[in-house]
Tab-separated table of C-alpha atoms in Angstrom:
chain	number	residue	atom	x	y	z
A	1	UNK	CA	0.365	1.136	0.112
A	2	UNK	CA	-3.070	2.073	-1.283
A	3	UNK	CA	-5.134	-0.237	0.959
A	4	UNK	CA	-8.099	-2.308	-0.211
A	5	UNK	CA	-9.432	-1.822	-3.762
A	6	UNK	CA	-12.563	-3.205	-5.429
A	7	UNK	CA	-11.840	-5.878	-8.031
A	8	UNK	CA	-13.735	-7.942	-10.587
A	9	UNK	CA	-12.488	-11.542	-10.471
A	10	UNK	CA	-12.105	-13.279	-13.806
A	11	UNK	CA	-12.211	-16.708	-12.103
A	12	UNK	CA	-11.705	-18.396	-8.757
A	13	UNK	CA	-8.270	-19.888	-8.075
A	14	UNK	CA	-8.293	-23.723	-7.945
A	15	UNK	CA	-7.467	-25.709	-4.803
A	16	UNK	CA	-3.892	-26.801	-4.159
A	17	UNK	CA	-2.179	-24.200	-6.358
A	18	UNK	CA	1.314	-22.786	-5.938
A	19	UNK	CA	1.513	-18.993	-6.309
A	20	UNK	CA	4.366	-17.947	-8.598
A	21	UNK	CA	3.925	-14.199	-9.191
A	22	UNK	CA	1.474	-11.307	-9.575
A	23	UNK	CA	1.917	-8.727	-12.347
A	24	UNK	CA	-0.034	-5.456	-12.221
A	25	UNK	CA	-0.484	-3.640	-15.536
A	26	UNK	CA	-2.448	-0.703	-16.926
A	27	UNK	CA	-3.932	-0.744	-20.448
A	28	UNK	CA	-4.548	2.133	-22.884
A	29	UNK	CA	-8.094	2.669	-21.543
A	30	UNK	CA	-6.777	3.367	-18.018
A	31	UNK	CA	-7.893	0.049	-16.497
A	32	UNK	CA	-5.640	-1.870	-14.120
A	33	UNK	CA	-5.173	-5.643	-14.273
A	34	UNK	CA	-3.550	-8.034	-11.815
A	35	UNK	CA	-2.325	-11.142	-13.616
A	36	UNK	CA	-1.820	-14.020	-11.160
A	37	UNK	CA	0.593	-16.752	-12.251
A	38	UNK	CA	0.048	-20.097	-10.510
A	39	UNK	CA	1.289	-23.660	-10.850
A	40	UNK	CA	-1.481	-26.299	-10.778
A	41	UNK	CA	-2.683	-29.544	-12.368
A	42	UNK	CA	-5.183	-29.058	-15.197
A	43	UNK	CA	-7.747	-31.901	-15.465
A	44	UNK	CA	-7.866	-33.410	-18.980
A	45	UNK	CA	-11.004	-33.440	-21.129
A	46	UNK	CA	-12.648	-36.829	-21.700
A	47	UNK	CA	-11.521	-38.701	-24.827
A	48	UNK	CA	-14.134	-38.710	-27.604
A	49	UNK	CA	-12.367	-40.913	-30.184
A	50	UNK	CA	-13.066	-38.276	-32.870
A	51	UNK	CA	-10.668	-36.404	-35.137
A	52	UNK	CA	-11.176	-33.321	-37.303
A	53	UNK	CA	-9.469	-31.216	-39.947
A	54	UNK	CA	-9.904	-27.424	-39.903
A	55	UNK	CA	-9.813	-25.216	-42.996
A	56	UNK	CA	-9.805	-21.512	-42.105
A	57	UNK	CA	-10.973	-18.769	-44.447
A	58	UNK	CA	-12.176	-15.184	-44.697
A	59	UNK	CA	-15.751	-15.719	-45.918
A	60	UNK	CA	-16.404	-18.369	-43.245
A	61	UNK	CA	-14.106	-18.363	-40.215
A	62	UNK	CA	-13.580	-22.132	-40.316
A	63	UNK	CA	-14.932	-25.199	-42.097
A	64	UNK	CA	-14.519	-28.499	-40.263
A	65	UNK	CA	-14.021	-31.835	-42.049
A	66	UNK	CA	-17.268	-33.139	-40.477
A	67	UNK	CA	-19.214	-30.494	-42.416
A	68	UNK	CA	-19.665	-27.928	-39.619
A	69	UNK	CA	-19.169	-24.309	-40.658
A	70	UNK	CA	-18.221	-21.557	-38.172
A	71	UNK	CA	-19.324	-18.111	-39.353
A	72	UNK	CA	-16.900	-15.181	-39.384
A	73	UNK	CA	-18.218	-12.522	-36.937
A	74	UNK	CA	-16.064	-9.709	-38.488
A	75	UNK	CA	-15.810	-7.714	-35.255
A	76	UNK	CA	-13.585	-4.965	-36.681
A	77	UNK	CA	-15.841	-4.440	-39.715
A	78	UNK	CA	-18.871	-4.068	-37.411
A	79	UNK	CA	-17.145	-1.370	-35.344
A	80	UNK	CA	-15.393	0.306	-38.296
A	81	UNK	CA	-17.994	3.036	-38.974
A	82	UNK	CA	-18.041	4.075	-35.312
A	83	UNK	CA	-14.223	4.037	-35.164
A	84	UNK	CA	-14.007	6.199	-38.297
A	85	UNK	CA	-16.310	8.794	-36.713
A	86	UNK	CA	-14.330	8.854	-33.449
A	87	UNK	CA	-10.979	9.121	-35.233
A	88	UNK	CA	-12.267	11.997	-37.384
A	89	UNK	CA	-13.357	13.853	-34.240
A	90	UNK	CA	-9.973	13.172	-32.601
A	91	UNK	CA	-8.041	14.559	-35.604
A	92	UNK	CA	-9.839	17.919	-35.233
A	93	UNK	CA	-8.897	18.372	-31.573
A	94	UNK	CA	-5.817	20.284	-30.419
A	95	UNK	CA	-3.103	17.866	-29.251
A	96	UNK	CA	-2.636	17.844	-25.494
A	97	UNK	CA	-5.996	19.509	-24.750
A	98	UNK	CA	-8.535	17.926	-22.354
A	99	UNK	CA	-10.938	17.259	-25.263
A	100	UNK	CA	-8.144	15.563	-27.220
A	101	UNK	CA	-7.419	13.276	-24.242
A	102	UNK	CA	-11.141	12.536	-23.804
A	103	UNK	CA	-11.565	11.586	-27.486
A	104	UNK	CA	-8.325	9.577	-27.499
A	105	UNK	CA	-9.691	7.512	-24.610
A	106	UNK	CA	-12.913	6.854	-26.571
A	107	UNK	CA	-10.888	5.564	-29.564
A	108	UNK	CA	-8.776	3.350	-27.266
A	109	UNK	CA	-11.921	1.948	-25.615
A	110	UNK	CA	-13.439	0.995	-28.981
A	111	UNK	CA	-10.197	-0.712	-30.079
A	112	UNK	CA	-10.152	-2.594	-26.751
A	113	UNK	CA	-13.812	-3.600	-27.144
A	114	UNK	CA	-13.091	-5.017	-30.624
A	115	UNK	CA	-10.058	-6.956	-29.319
A	116	UNK	CA	-12.094	-8.321	-26.382
A	117	UNK	CA	-14.937	-9.439	-28.693
A	118	UNK	CA	-12.436	-11.208	-30.959
A	119	UNK	CA	-10.684	-12.940	-28.023
A	120	UNK	CA	-14.033	-14.038	-26.531
A	121	UNK	CA	-15.045	-15.615	-29.863
A	122	UNK	CA	-11.657	-17.337	-30.390
A	123	UNK	CA	-11.616	-18.760	-26.844
A	124	UNK	CA	-15.133	-20.182	-27.215
A	125	UNK	CA	-14.448	-21.773	-30.616
A	126	UNK	CA	-11.017	-23.195	-29.693
A	127	UNK	CA	-12.226	-24.670	-26.360
A	128	UNK	CA	-15.258	-26.311	-28.024
A	129	UNK	CA	-13.078	-27.896	-30.754
A	130	UNK	CA	-10.520	-29.183	-28.201
A	131	UNK	CA	-13.359	-30.576	-26.044
A	132	UNK	CA	-15.124	-32.337	-28.960
A	133	UNK	CA	-12.115	-33.870	-30.778
A	134	UNK	CA	-9.034	-35.876	-29.767
A	135	UNK	CA	-6.920	-35.204	-32.889
A	136	UNK	CA	-7.090	-31.794	-34.591
A	137	UNK	CA	-5.426	-31.157	-37.959
A	138	UNK	CA	-4.661	-27.574	-38.982
A	139	UNK	CA	-2.865	-25.884	-41.877
A	140	UNK	CA	0.602	-24.457	-41.323
A	141	UNK	CA	-0.297	-21.039	-42.763
A	142	UNK	CA	2.177	-18.232	-43.403
A	143	UNK	CA	-0.035	-15.606	-41.702
A	144	UNK	CA	2.663	-12.877	-41.614
A	145	UNK	CA	3.147	-13.333	-45.367
A	146	UNK	CA	-0.614	-13.267	-46.040
A	147	UNK	CA	-1.017	-9.964	-44.179
A	148	UNK	CA	1.332	-8.309	-46.700
A	149	UNK	CA	-1.476	-8.591	-49.280
A	150	UNK	CA	-2.845	-5.025	-49.130
A	151	UNK	CA	-6.325	-6.007	-50.356
A	152	UNK	CA	-6.853	-8.688	-47.706
A	153	UNK	CA	-4.642	-7.516	-44.807
A	154	UNK	CA	-7.481	-5.911	-42.801
A	155	UNK	CA	-9.720	-8.981	-43.125
A	156	UNK	CA	-6.857	-11.373	-42.240
A	157	UNK	CA	-5.944	-9.286	-39.168
A	158	UNK	CA	-9.635	-9.205	-38.152
A	159	UNK	CA	-10.009	-13.035	-38.082
A	160	UNK	CA	-6.673	-13.465	-36.230
A	161	UNK	CA	-5.665	-16.924	-37.520
A	162	UNK	CA	-2.311	-16.902	-35.688
A	163	UNK	CA	-3.968	-16.340	-32.299
A	164	UNK	CA	-6.572	-19.054	-33.025
A	165	UNK	CA	-3.868	-21.619	-33.922
A	166	UNK	CA	-1.879	-20.611	-30.828
A	167	UNK	CA	-4.956	-21.169	-28.619
A	168	UNK	CA	-5.582	-24.595	-30.159
A	169	UNK	CA	-1.927	-25.500	-29.629
A	170	UNK	CA	-1.699	-24.677	-25.912
A	171	UNK	CA	-5.208	-25.963	-25.113
A	172	UNK	CA	-4.375	-29.334	-26.696
A	173	UNK	CA	-1.300	-29.521	-24.424
A	174	UNK	CA	-3.356	-28.512	-21.377
A	175	UNK	CA	-6.253	-30.901	-21.901
A	176	UNK	CA	-4.413	-33.973	-23.239
A	177	UNK	CA	-5.393	-33.732	-26.917
A	178	UNK	CA	-3.245	-33.914	-30.073
A	179	UNK	CA	-2.687	-31.249	-32.739
A	180	UNK	CA	-1.274	-32.066	-36.188
A	181	UNK	CA	0.100	-29.348	-38.470
A	182	UNK	CA	-0.308	-30.110	-42.176
A	183	UNK	CA	2.695	-28.865	-44.243
A	184	UNK	CA	2.088	-25.593	-46.088
A	185	UNK	CA	2.377	-27.080	-49.586
A	186	UNK	CA	0.553	-30.395	-48.948
A	187	UNK	CA	-2.277	-30.783	-51.514
A	188	UNK	CA	-4.915	-31.065	-48.756
A	189	UNK	CA	-7.751	-29.422	-50.716
A	190	UNK	CA	-7.092	-31.147	-54.071
A	191	UNK	CA	-9.335	-33.880	-55.478
A	192	UNK	CA	-7.682	-37.231	-56.251
A	193	UNK	CA	-7.649	-37.875	-60.025
A	194	UNK	CA	-8.183	-41.639	-59.601
A	195	UNK	CA	-10.649	-42.096	-56.709
A	196	UNK	CA	-12.295	-38.654	-56.613
A	197	UNK	CA	-11.739	-38.090	-52.850
């Protein structure tokens, strides 16, 4: 109906795919997205023979059992001062006016930028872990319960543990790796009284 439109391709479609559906959506910043669902074979990552345990936290994003530490980028905290300024400006505008709409769009764009930065970081970290290790052990955290802690809720939402675990889960299935969830109350970080491990 609208003819040809310019697009930015996220990636090229692989050979021999079966097209299932295309969903067009518009986000809060006014951008349009076409999500293409296809059916295709995903090549598995090479086996490394390595396994790792991941301990997530707020000070450091994750500490791996091999000693590697992944720093917490704190994307929301970095953009918080700018967001505060934009929201203060928005609150002073008359609802429904052109300036209100303009400022509302600026707030939405900053929220979207923060979400995109977080997703970019989580995708990079999760893909690298899945590529480097065959068996990945993670904690079965009660993230929704942790967020109820008013003092830590903003920091917990900023690191997005649930999304990170979800990415690890589906990427392990895609690339032929194994994920093991450690029970919530297993004494995984306790020191053994007899051997000291």
